[in-house]
Each structure stands twice: as C-alpha cells, then as structure tokens.
Tab-separated table of C-alpha atoms in Angstrom:
chain	number	residue	atom	x	y	z
A	29	ASP	CA	14.847	-4.969	10.726
A	30	TYR	CA	17.863	-6.773	12.104
A	31	ILE	CA	16.336	-7.141	15.548
A	32	GLY	CA	13.261	-8.694	13.953
A	33	ALA	CA	15.419	-11.021	11.870
A	34	ILE	CA	17.419	-12.098	14.912
A	35	ARG	CA	14.265	-12.869	16.840
A	36	ARG	CA	12.784	-14.782	13.905
A	37	TYR	CA	15.839	-16.978	13.394
A	38	LEU	CA	16.175	-17.714	17.074
A	39	ARG	CA	12.541	-18.796	17.154
A	40	GLU	CA	13.274	-21.118	14.230
A	41	ALA	CA	16.144	-22.615	16.197
A	42	GLU	CA	13.822	-23.394	19.085
A	43	THR	CA	11.211	-24.853	16.758
A	44	TYR	CA	13.519	-27.156	14.788
A	45	GLY	CA	14.876	-29.080	17.757
A	46	PRO	CA	15.958	-32.761	17.685
A	47	ARG	CA	12.452	-34.089	18.313
A	48	SER	CA	10.574	-32.025	15.760
A	49	PHE	CA	13.338	-31.752	13.191
A	50	ARG	CA	12.680	-31.976	9.468
A	51	THR	CA	15.671	-32.137	7.118
A	52	GLU	CA	14.178	-29.808	4.515
A	53	ASP	CA	13.382	-27.193	7.174
A	54	LEU	CA	16.932	-27.137	8.490
A	55	ILE	CA	18.394	-26.813	5.011
A	56	ILE	CA	16.114	-23.880	4.184
A	57	SER	CA	16.665	-22.317	7.574
A	58	ASN	CA	20.446	-22.631	7.444
A	59	SER	CA	20.635	-21.390	3.880
A	60	ASN	CA	18.795	-18.203	4.897
A	61	PHE	CA	20.758	-18.092	8.117
A	62	GLN	CA	24.053	-18.032	6.260
A	63	ILE	CA	22.844	-15.142	4.098
A	64	PHE	CA	21.751	-13.366	7.245
A	65	PHE	CA	25.223	-13.773	8.779
A	66	GLU	CA	26.770	-12.255	5.674
A	67	ASN	CA	24.354	-9.302	5.856
A	68	ILE	CA	25.233	-8.777	9.518
A	69	ASP	CA	28.914	-8.517	8.585
A	70	ARG	CA	28.099	-6.057	5.806
A	71	PHE	CA	25.930	-4.048	8.204
A	72	LEU	CA	28.714	-3.857	10.793
A	73	THR	CA	31.223	-2.780	8.164
A	74	GLU	CA	28.955	0.041	7.010
A	75	CYS	CA	28.626	1.173	10.626
A	76	GLY	CA	32.415	1.393	10.883
A	77	ARG	CA	32.660	-1.647	13.129
A	78	PRO	CA	34.740	-4.789	12.522
A	79	PRO	CA	32.813	-7.790	11.187
A	80	VAL	CA	31.765	-10.522	13.593
A	81	HIS	CA	34.203	-13.445	13.289
A	82	LEU	CA	32.201	-16.335	14.605
A	83	GLY	CA	32.606	-20.061	14.396
A	84	TYR	CA	29.636	-20.018	12.058
A	85	LYS	CA	31.875	-19.418	9.027
A	86	LYS	CA	33.914	-22.534	9.686
A	87	PHE	CA	30.707	-24.243	10.675
A	88	PHE	CA	28.978	-23.583	7.375
A	89	ASN	CA	32.038	-23.931	5.168
A	90	SER	CA	33.228	-27.204	6.701
A	91	SER	CA	33.510	-29.873	4.022
A	92	SER	CA	31.999	-32.435	6.377
A	93	LEU	CA	28.914	-30.297	6.931
A	94	GLN	CA	27.996	-29.039	3.483
A	95	LEU	CA	24.274	-28.366	3.457
A	96	LYS	CA	23.702	-30.671	0.529
A	97	GLU	CA	25.375	-33.540	2.388
A	98	ILE	CA	23.167	-33.284	5.475
A	99	SER	CA	21.052	-36.380	5.887
A	100	ARG	CA	19.067	-38.061	8.614
A	101	GLU	CA	22.002	-40.414	9.278
A	102	ASN	CA	24.424	-37.712	10.392
A	103	MET	CA	21.774	-35.499	11.985
A	104	LYS	CA	22.618	-36.484	15.562
A	105	SER	CA	26.162	-35.183	15.184
A	106	PHE	CA	25.033	-32.105	13.300
A	107	LEU	CA	22.375	-30.773	15.703
A	108	PRO	CA	24.650	-30.078	18.714
A	109	GLN	CA	26.969	-27.989	16.519
A	110	TYR	CA	23.979	-26.200	15.058
A	111	GLN	CA	22.644	-25.320	18.519
A	112	LEU	CA	26.117	-24.251	19.674
A	113	ALA	CA	26.465	-21.879	16.720
A	114	LEU	CA	23.064	-20.379	17.478
A	115	MET	CA	23.975	-19.799	21.126
A	116	GLU	CA	27.270	-18.209	20.141
A	117	PHE	CA	25.548	-16.000	17.601
A	118	GLN	CA	22.891	-14.904	20.112
A	119	GLU	CA	25.556	-13.897	22.646
A	120	VAL	CA	27.527	-11.841	20.124
A	121	VAL	CA	24.403	-10.114	18.833
A	122	GLN	CA	23.296	-9.181	22.338
A	123	ASN	CA	26.735	-7.759	23.121
A	124	PHE	CA	26.692	-5.836	19.859
A	125	PHE	CA	23.398	-4.149	20.643
A	126	LYS	CA	24.476	-3.380	24.208
A	127	THR	CA	27.711	-1.677	23.103
A	128	GLY	CA	27.708	-0.921	19.396
A	129	MET	CA	24.337	0.825	19.245
A	130	THR	CA	25.262	3.296	21.980
A	131	ASN	CA	26.876	5.465	19.315
A	132	ASP	CA	24.381	4.571	16.614
A	133	TRP	CA	21.142	6.480	17.116
A	134	ARG	CA	19.040	4.564	14.645
A	135	LEU	CA	17.747	2.202	17.297
A	136	LEU	CA	16.596	5.080	19.497
A	137	ASP	CA	15.013	6.721	16.453
A	138	SER	CA	13.048	3.515	15.887
A	139	VAL	CA	11.742	3.470	19.455
A	140	PHE	CA	10.187	6.908	18.920
A	141	SER	CA	8.090	6.042	15.887
A	142	PRO	CA	4.308	5.631	15.539
A	143	SER	CA	4.622	2.260	13.787
A	144	CYS	CA	6.553	0.817	16.730
A	145	VAL	CA	4.214	2.287	19.331
A	146	MET	CA	1.262	0.525	17.718
A	147	SER	CA	3.036	-2.765	16.980
A	148	ASN	CA	1.293	-5.795	18.452
A	149	GLY	CA	-0.290	-4.168	21.452
A	150	TYR	CA	2.927	-2.563	22.686
A	151	ARG	CA	4.449	-5.933	23.587
A	152	MET	CA	6.549	-7.102	20.642
A	153	SER	CA	8.925	-5.233	18.350
A	154	TRP	CA	8.558	-1.873	20.083
A	155	THR	CA	9.361	-3.213	23.541
A	156	SER	CA	12.255	-5.252	22.155
A	157	MET	CA	13.854	-2.120	20.733
A	158	LEU	CA	12.967	-0.198	23.879
A	159	GLU	CA	14.668	-2.841	26.027
A	160	VAL	CA	17.856	-2.861	23.965
A	161	ALA	CA	18.023	0.937	23.836
A	162	SER	CA	17.409	1.185	27.581
A	163	ILE	CA	20.151	-1.285	28.477
A	164	ALA	CA	22.575	0.469	26.141
A	165	LEU	CA	21.826	4.027	27.211
A	166	LEU	CA	20.454	3.994	30.774
A	167	ARG	CA	21.760	2.971	34.166
A	168	ASN	CA	19.729	0.326	36.009
A	169	PRO	CA	16.582	0.545	33.853
A	170	GLU	CA	15.265	-2.540	35.679
A	171	SER	CA	14.407	-0.316	38.653
A	172	LEU	CA	12.160	1.948	36.557
A	173	SER	CA	8.687	1.820	35.054
A	174	TYR	CA	8.271	1.998	31.287
A	175	LYS	CA	7.022	5.558	31.760
A	176	GLU	CA	10.264	6.519	33.517
A	177	VAL	CA	12.387	4.675	30.961
A	178	PHE	CA	10.645	6.497	28.166
A	179	SER	CA	11.095	9.859	29.883
A	180	GLN	CA	14.833	9.296	30.261
A	181	LEU	CA	15.230	8.126	26.651
A	182	TRP	CA	13.257	11.164	25.515
A	183	GLN	CA	15.618	13.475	27.402
A	184	ILE	CA	18.589	11.837	25.646
A	185	LEU	CA	16.924	12.366	22.275
A	186	LEU	CA	15.883	15.925	23.168
A	187	HIS	CA	19.346	17.047	24.240
A	188	HIS	CA	21.649	14.963	22.053
A	189	ARG	CA	19.822	14.181	18.800
A	190	ARG	CA	17.285	16.787	17.783
A	191	ASN	CA	15.838	14.895	14.852
A	192	GLU	CA	12.552	15.356	13.013
A	193	TYR	CA	10.611	13.530	15.720
A	194	VAL	CA	11.858	15.997	18.372
A	195	PHE	CA	10.908	18.960	16.189
A	196	LYS	CA	7.449	17.481	15.555
A	197	GLU	CA	6.883	16.995	19.274
A	198	LEU	CA	7.848	20.592	20.097
A	199	LEU	CA	5.988	22.066	17.113
A	200	LEU	CA	2.805	20.119	17.851
A	201	GLU	CA	2.713	21.374	21.438
A	202	TYR	CA	3.314	24.932	20.234
A	203	LEU	CA	0.453	24.729	17.720
A	204	VAL	CA	-2.309	22.900	19.614
A	205	LYS	CA	-1.674	23.415	23.340
A	206	ASP	CA	-4.703	25.086	24.971
A	207	ARG	CA	-6.440	25.097	21.556
A	208	LEU	CA	-7.395	21.461	21.114
A	209	GLU	CA	-11.059	22.265	20.493
A	210	GLN	CA	-10.347	24.972	17.915
A	211	VAL	CA	-7.477	23.573	15.843
A	212	SER	CA	-6.143	20.233	14.674
A	213	CYS	CA	-2.966	18.921	13.074
A	214	ALA	CA	-2.197	16.161	10.608
A	215	SER	CA	1.162	14.576	9.838
A	216	GLU	CA	2.870	13.031	6.813
A	217	ILE	CA	0.435	14.397	4.231
A	218	PRO	CA	1.181	13.438	0.616
A	219	VAL	CA	1.096	16.400	-1.761
A	220	LYS	CA	1.769	15.387	-5.355
A	221	HIS	CA	5.315	13.936	-5.317
A	222	SER	CA	6.267	15.085	-1.790
A	223	VAL	CA	5.159	14.347	1.766
A	224	LEU	CA	4.449	17.291	4.069
A	225	ASP	CA	5.697	16.914	7.653
A	226	MET	CA	2.769	18.634	9.362
A	227	ALA	CA	-0.249	20.841	8.702
A	228	LEU	CA	-2.372	22.985	11.022
A	229	PHE	CA	-6.095	23.355	10.364
A	230	GLU	CA	-8.256	26.110	11.840
A	231	ASN	CA	-11.701	27.248	10.713
A	232	GLY	CA	-11.378	25.169	7.562
A	233	LYS	CA	-8.055	26.714	6.536
A	234	GLY	CA	-4.762	24.840	6.347
A	235	THR	CA	-1.176	25.928	6.967
A	236	ALA	CA	1.737	23.733	5.893
A	237	PHE	CA	4.877	23.124	7.974
A	238	GLU	CA	7.993	21.487	6.550
A	239	ILE	CA	10.703	20.554	9.073
A	240	LYS	CA	14.420	20.791	8.328
A	241	THR	CA	16.680	19.804	11.221
A	242	ASP	CA	20.462	19.860	11.356
A	243	LEU	CA	20.283	16.255	10.115
A	244	ASP	CA	18.358	17.146	6.933
A	245	SER	CA	19.330	18.537	3.564
A	246	PRO	CA	17.622	21.891	2.816
A	247	GLU	CA	18.170	21.335	-0.914
A	248	ARG	CA	15.069	19.130	-1.023
A	249	LEU	CA	12.955	22.242	-0.453
A	250	LYS	CA	13.537	23.122	-4.106
A	251	LYS	CA	11.336	20.173	-5.087
A	252	GLN	CA	9.035	20.060	-2.059
A	253	ILE	CA	7.736	23.644	-1.906
A	254	PRO	CA	6.527	23.701	-5.557
A	255	ASP	CA	4.397	20.682	-4.629
A	256	TYR	CA	3.104	22.155	-1.366
A	257	VAL	CA	1.906	25.414	-2.957
A	258	THR	CA	-0.500	23.400	-5.122
A	259	ALA	CA	-2.544	22.519	-2.001
A	260	PHE	CA	-1.710	25.095	0.706
A	261	SER	CA	-1.799	28.891	0.629
A	262	GLU	CA	0.507	29.411	3.599
A	263	ILE	CA	3.759	27.488	4.070
A	264	TYR	CA	6.302	27.590	6.879
A	265	VAL	CA	9.708	25.978	7.048
A	266	VAL	CA	10.685	25.014	10.606
A	267	THR	CA	14.394	24.728	11.330
A	268	SER	CA	17.174	25.184	13.898
A	269	PRO	CA	19.227	28.323	14.670
A	270	ARG	CA	22.195	26.806	12.822
A	271	MET	CA	20.178	26.340	9.611
A	272	GLU	CA	18.217	29.610	9.803
A	273	GLN	CA	20.386	31.734	7.535
A	274	LYS	CA	20.962	29.023	4.939
A	275	ILE	CA	17.275	28.152	4.641
A	276	GLY	CA	16.243	31.819	4.688
A	277	THR	CA	18.487	32.484	1.693
A	278	LEU	CA	17.212	29.395	-0.123
A	279	LEU	CA	13.572	30.403	0.425
A	280	GLN	CA	14.183	33.793	-1.157
A	281	ASN	CA	15.008	31.968	-4.386
A	282	VAL	CA	12.432	29.161	-4.159
A	283	TRP	CA	9.338	30.768	-2.578
A	284	PRO	CA	9.797	34.236	-1.009
A	285	LYS	CA	6.285	34.139	0.472
A	286	ALA	CA	7.141	31.164	2.693
A	287	GLY	CA	7.370	31.778	6.433
A	288	LEU	CA	10.316	30.757	8.607
A	289	MET	CA	10.191	29.413	12.172
A	290	VAL	CA	13.132	28.479	14.395
A	291	ILE	CA	13.055	25.941	17.227
A	292	ASN	CA	15.681	27.239	19.627
A	293	ASP	CA	18.026	25.129	21.712
A	294	ASP	CA	15.929	25.941	24.811
A	295	ASP	CA	12.903	24.384	22.990
A	296	GLY	CA	11.201	27.745	22.461
A	297	ILE	CA	9.872	28.639	19.014
A	298	THR	CA	10.488	31.944	17.236
A	299	VAL	CA	8.589	33.090	14.153
A	300	VAL	CA	11.365	34.738	12.149
A	301	LYS	CA	9.155	35.569	9.173
A	302	GLN	CA	5.393	35.376	8.749
A	303	ALA	CA	4.104	33.408	5.766
A	304	GLU	CA	2.173	35.314	3.100
A	305	ALA	CA	-1.003	33.683	1.797
A	306	ASP	CA	-1.025	32.990	-1.958
A	307	ASP	CA	-3.678	30.992	-3.836
A	308	SER	CA	-2.254	31.544	-7.320
A	309	ASN	CA	-0.574	28.119	-7.544
A	310	LEU	CA	-3.440	25.951	-6.291
A	311	GLU	CA	-4.093	22.837	-8.370
A	312	LYS	CA	-6.923	20.366	-7.962
A	313	GLU	CA	-4.529	17.439	-8.495
A	314	GLY	CA	-2.349	18.602	-5.591
A	315	ILE	CA	-5.335	19.219	-3.336
A	316	PHE	CA	-6.882	15.839	-4.127
A	317	SER	CA	-3.591	14.027	-3.442
A	318	THR	CA	-3.773	15.031	0.245
A	319	LEU	CA	-6.820	12.817	0.839
A	320	LYS	CA	-6.750	9.245	2.054
A	321	GLN	CA	-8.801	6.688	0.150
A	322	THR	CA	-11.210	6.487	3.098
A	323	GLU	CA	-11.869	10.230	2.705
A	324	TRP	CA	-12.876	10.141	-0.954
A	325	ARG	CA	-16.441	9.325	0.027
A	326	ASP	CA	-16.544	12.405	2.278
A	327	ILE	CA	-15.457	14.794	-0.462
A	328	LEU	CA	-17.916	13.312	-2.965
A	329	LEU	CA	-20.682	13.633	-0.400
A	330	ASP	CA	-19.714	17.246	0.266
A	331	VAL	CA	-19.660	18.164	-3.438
A	332	TYR	CA	-22.639	16.161	-4.734
A	333	GLY	CA	-24.746	15.659	-1.611
A	334	TYR	CA	-24.542	11.924	-2.335
A	335	VAL	CA	-21.904	9.404	-3.435
A	336	PRO	CA	-22.076	8.829	-7.213
A	337	GLU	CA	-21.508	5.324	-8.514
A	338	ILE	CA	-18.023	4.921	-9.955
A	339	GLN	CA	-18.097	3.309	-13.395
A	340	SER	CA	-15.121	1.102	-14.224
A	341	GLU	CA	-14.242	-1.471	-16.832
A	342	TYR	CA	-12.735	-3.579	-14.037
A	343	VAL	CA	-14.767	-5.760	-11.676
A	344	ASN	CA	-12.485	-4.821	-8.740
A	345	PRO	CA	-10.637	-1.635	-9.735
A	346	GLY	CA	-7.371	-0.969	-7.900
A	347	TYR	CA	-6.267	2.159	-6.075
A	348	GLU	CA	-4.928	4.040	-9.110
A	349	GLU	CA	-7.958	3.228	-11.254
A	350	THR	CA	-10.388	4.255	-8.508
A	351	SER	CA	-8.389	7.401	-7.766
A	352	LYS	CA	-8.597	8.499	-11.392
A	353	LYS	CA	-12.354	7.861	-11.507
A	354	VAL	CA	-12.996	9.815	-8.301
A	355	PHE	CA	-10.883	12.717	-9.514
A	356	GLU	CA	-12.806	12.747	-12.810
A	357	LEU	CA	-15.949	13.420	-10.784
A	358	LEU	CA	-14.291	16.350	-9.010
A	359	LYS	CA	-12.088	18.027	-11.618
A	360	ASP	CA	-14.726	20.555	-12.722
A	361	GLN	CA	-15.058	22.084	-9.245
A	362	ASP	CA	-13.833	25.597	-8.508
A	363	VAL	CA	-10.299	25.174	-7.191
A	364	LYS	CA	-10.717	27.400	-4.127
A	365	LYS	CA	-14.053	25.853	-3.122
A	366	PHE	CA	-12.539	22.418	-3.658
A	367	ARG	CA	-9.547	23.381	-1.481
A	368	ASP	CA	-11.852	24.624	1.298
A	369	ALA	CA	-13.887	21.393	1.242
A	370	VAL	CA	-10.737	19.244	1.430
A	371	MET	CA	-9.299	21.333	4.301
A	372	GLN	CA	-12.508	20.716	6.280
A	373	ILE	CA	-12.014	16.967	5.857
A	374	LEU	CA	-8.347	17.145	6.857
A	375	GLN	CA	-9.279	19.163	9.943
A	376	LYS	CA	-11.615	16.360	11.058
A	377	ARG	CA	-8.757	13.884	10.618
A	378	GLY	CA	-6.629	15.815	13.104
A	379	PHE	CA	-9.321	16.028	15.786
A	380	LYS	CA	-9.002	12.271	16.404
A	381	GLY	CA	-5.924	12.855	18.566
A	382	ASN	CA	-7.581	15.246	21.011
A	383	GLN	CA	-8.119	12.604	23.702
A	384	ALA	CA	-4.503	11.475	23.752
A	385	PHE	CA	-2.654	14.797	23.766
A	386	PRO	CA	-3.505	15.966	27.318
A	387	VAL	CA	-2.885	12.620	29.045
A	388	VAL	CA	0.168	11.160	27.303
A	389	GLN	CA	3.591	12.089	28.644
A	390	GLU	CA	6.049	14.405	26.933
A	391	GLY	CA	7.934	12.599	24.191
A	392	LEU	CA	4.940	10.471	23.245
A	393	LYS	CA	2.365	13.178	22.525
A	394	ASN	CA	3.410	13.331	18.871
A	395	CYS	CA	2.932	9.581	18.381
A	396	ALA	CA	-0.330	9.311	20.303
A	397	TYR	CA	-1.863	12.407	18.693
A	398	PHE	CA	-1.136	11.538	15.076
A	399	LEU	CA	-2.145	7.906	15.609
A	400	GLY	CA	-5.472	9.202	16.902
A	401	LEU	CA	-5.286	6.987	19.988
A	402	ARG	CA	-8.518	6.932	21.938
A	403	GLY	CA	-10.657	4.563	23.948
A	404	PHE	CA	-9.178	1.145	24.672
A	405	LYS	CA	-6.052	1.738	22.565
A	406	LEU	CA	-5.209	4.849	24.560
A	407	LEU	CA	-5.936	3.099	27.859
A	408	GLY	CA	-3.753	0.183	26.734
A	409	LEU	CA	-0.788	2.475	26.131
A	410	LEU	CA	-1.231	4.285	29.450
A	411	ALA	CA	-1.510	0.989	31.338
A	412	PHE	CA	1.615	-0.357	29.654
A	413	LEU	CA	3.645	2.720	30.596
A	414	GLU	CA	2.818	2.201	34.286
A	415	GLN	CA	4.256	-1.338	34.287
A	416	SER	CA	7.711	-2.136	35.616
A	417	PHE	CA	10.481	-2.366	33.033
A	418	GLU	CA	11.324	-5.929	32.028
A	419	THR	CA	13.927	-7.450	29.760
A	420	HIS	CA	13.313	-10.394	27.453
A	421	PRO	CA	16.662	-11.203	25.786
A	422	ASP	CA	15.104	-14.220	24.095
A	423	ARG	CA	13.011	-11.846	21.991
A	424	TRP	CA	16.026	-9.934	20.687
C-alpha cells in the first residue's frame, strides 16, 4: 500500500509542475501529502524504526507557507521548495526500502501473492515490489533475468520464512504432481464464516486442508473446523514439526477425526494421522457457501436440468438477495447428493490450472495454478520471466 501511495504522489508531483499548475490541485495534493507523511512516521514507529525527520515538517508548518495562504502571486517562490521536498522525500523512501525492509518480510510476502502476479500485465505494482525486494535482498540483481531473480527470492522465502505461501507451494506439488488429469485443487474456499486454505478433489469427492505454520495461531482451528465439517467429510491440518504436538493435542479436543500432516524442514511431507471420513455434520448452508456466484448456474442446472427464473421484488437484486433466492431453490435437496454435486463443480474449478503447473518454475506454481493461468496470460508470464531484470526507481 505504501509503495503504491509513494508512486501515486510522485506522479502527482510530476503532473502539477509550474506550467500545468492549478492552485486547487496543489492544495488538495499537499493536504493529502501531509497526512501521508504522518502515516509514514507512524508506520516506521510500528516497525521499530525511528521516524523520518525531513524538511517537510518545517516546510508544511512554516507560517509563510500555510496552505490557506498559497496564492498565484507567491507560487513562483513556493514551487521550487515543493519540488525540493518531493526529491528529498523520494530519496529517503528509496533508502528506507533498500535497508529497512531487509528485516521486514512483508514486502517479500507481497511479491509472492496471486493478486500481485496478475496486476497490470506483470509490469506495475508487482514488478515495483519485486525490484525493491531484489535490491534489498540480492547481490547484483541487474545481471539476472526475472526468472533467476524470482528463483533466488523463492529460496530466501523457502529457507528463512516458511509462511503459508511456502506451505501451499509444497502441499500443492505433493497433491497434484503426476496426477494432474485425475485430481484438482482449489484455494481460499469460503465455508460459512471461515476460509479454507486448500481442497483436493478426486472422483467428485473433496478433502479439506487447513495450513498452520509457525507464524499462525492454532487457536483459530476451534472456530474453523466446525465450519469445515459442514461441507467436507475429510479434513487435514497441515503444519510444521514444531507445531505438530500442539496441534495434535488441540485436534483431539476439537475434531478427533481430523488428519494431521507435517511439512518437514527438508520439504518432505509426512502423514502423521489419516483423516476419518464423517458426513454427520454436513449442512446445505455450508456446502452452498463454497460456490462462487458464477457457479450458481451450474448447480441449478445439475439439480433441475435447467436454470429456473429467480423471482425477486428488486429490479436488480444484489449478491445477498440473489444468494438467498438461489439457496431457496436448493434447500430441499438431499444433503449428501447436494454435496456430491457441489464437489463436482469445485473439481472443475481446479482443473483450470493444469496448463500452468508443469511449465511454471518452482515458487510460482502455486500462484499460476490457482489463478488458472492459460493461453495468452500464461504465455505473458513466461515471456516476462525470461526478460532481463530492470529497475525503475521512479515507479517506487
């Protein structure tokens, strides 16, 4: 968010130059800019770093340059100071991201996220974060291709910060490798009030996987598993060797039939306890909540053989209203048959990533698979990764 804000404000500075300047624009821009400076200081303090003491504070608080007193008459003397403050701010921000973020992994976490991979054709926010992370964490990234940069950043993440993304990458390969035509996986599936990390679908049956790394709190399982059992018969919790005993004990109290898997430090996966299938807690509300809005038509077609017209008192009913109406049409179905029909739809969702998994490099398979990259989008990513690494500080 801060990188995007920095880039946005710097673009404003370029736009509102002396020739194209409008007084009202500068006042609005500087008012927001001052708030942004204050947020930067608060952000640094929360990160355990000293606030940035720039000339901007004197600049904005100067009695001769109160925003309300700015007029076209004194604009010529104001603009050079304004540009100077922007340049000073840009330099400090760049230095902060080169040094301060080395010990703050949030930037690297952001690089390895599906939303960033798909942002603006791989050329805007994702590459900006990738550039900053590369300069902070790698030696001479300018001599590498994006593919090589990504591989090195992935190795840092794999060996020094085994977060949920790392576990998803390793678990996905374990579940689908050499079985792409028989099984599929889906990620971030809403189930009632929780969101399931991953699910495996095979022959119309679904198995749930909830990930708990060393960075997570296992206590959330007390609320998550009661939601998951309303849609899935088999549930596994995937964790690290350090969390194995704690989570195993917790599962005995929350859901003894849950399975337990451990991702070892050598990246191998051990099934500590097999999950036991149990359909006794299935609920149609939980099963229905796993579907996307675009999949409602598929389930209605499967149940009725056609898509019934949805009656509503509203001309353009919203999501909640439509959801209730669709569920009304399905609530009388047998819960197990309804579950089986929904699992078939979710299995089709996962098959969309089959093209990407074999060709995308390690560290990106998770992103490419769950985004369902194929065709031109997949080719675009592969072509980008072959390009030479470039830096664009003006975009930061």
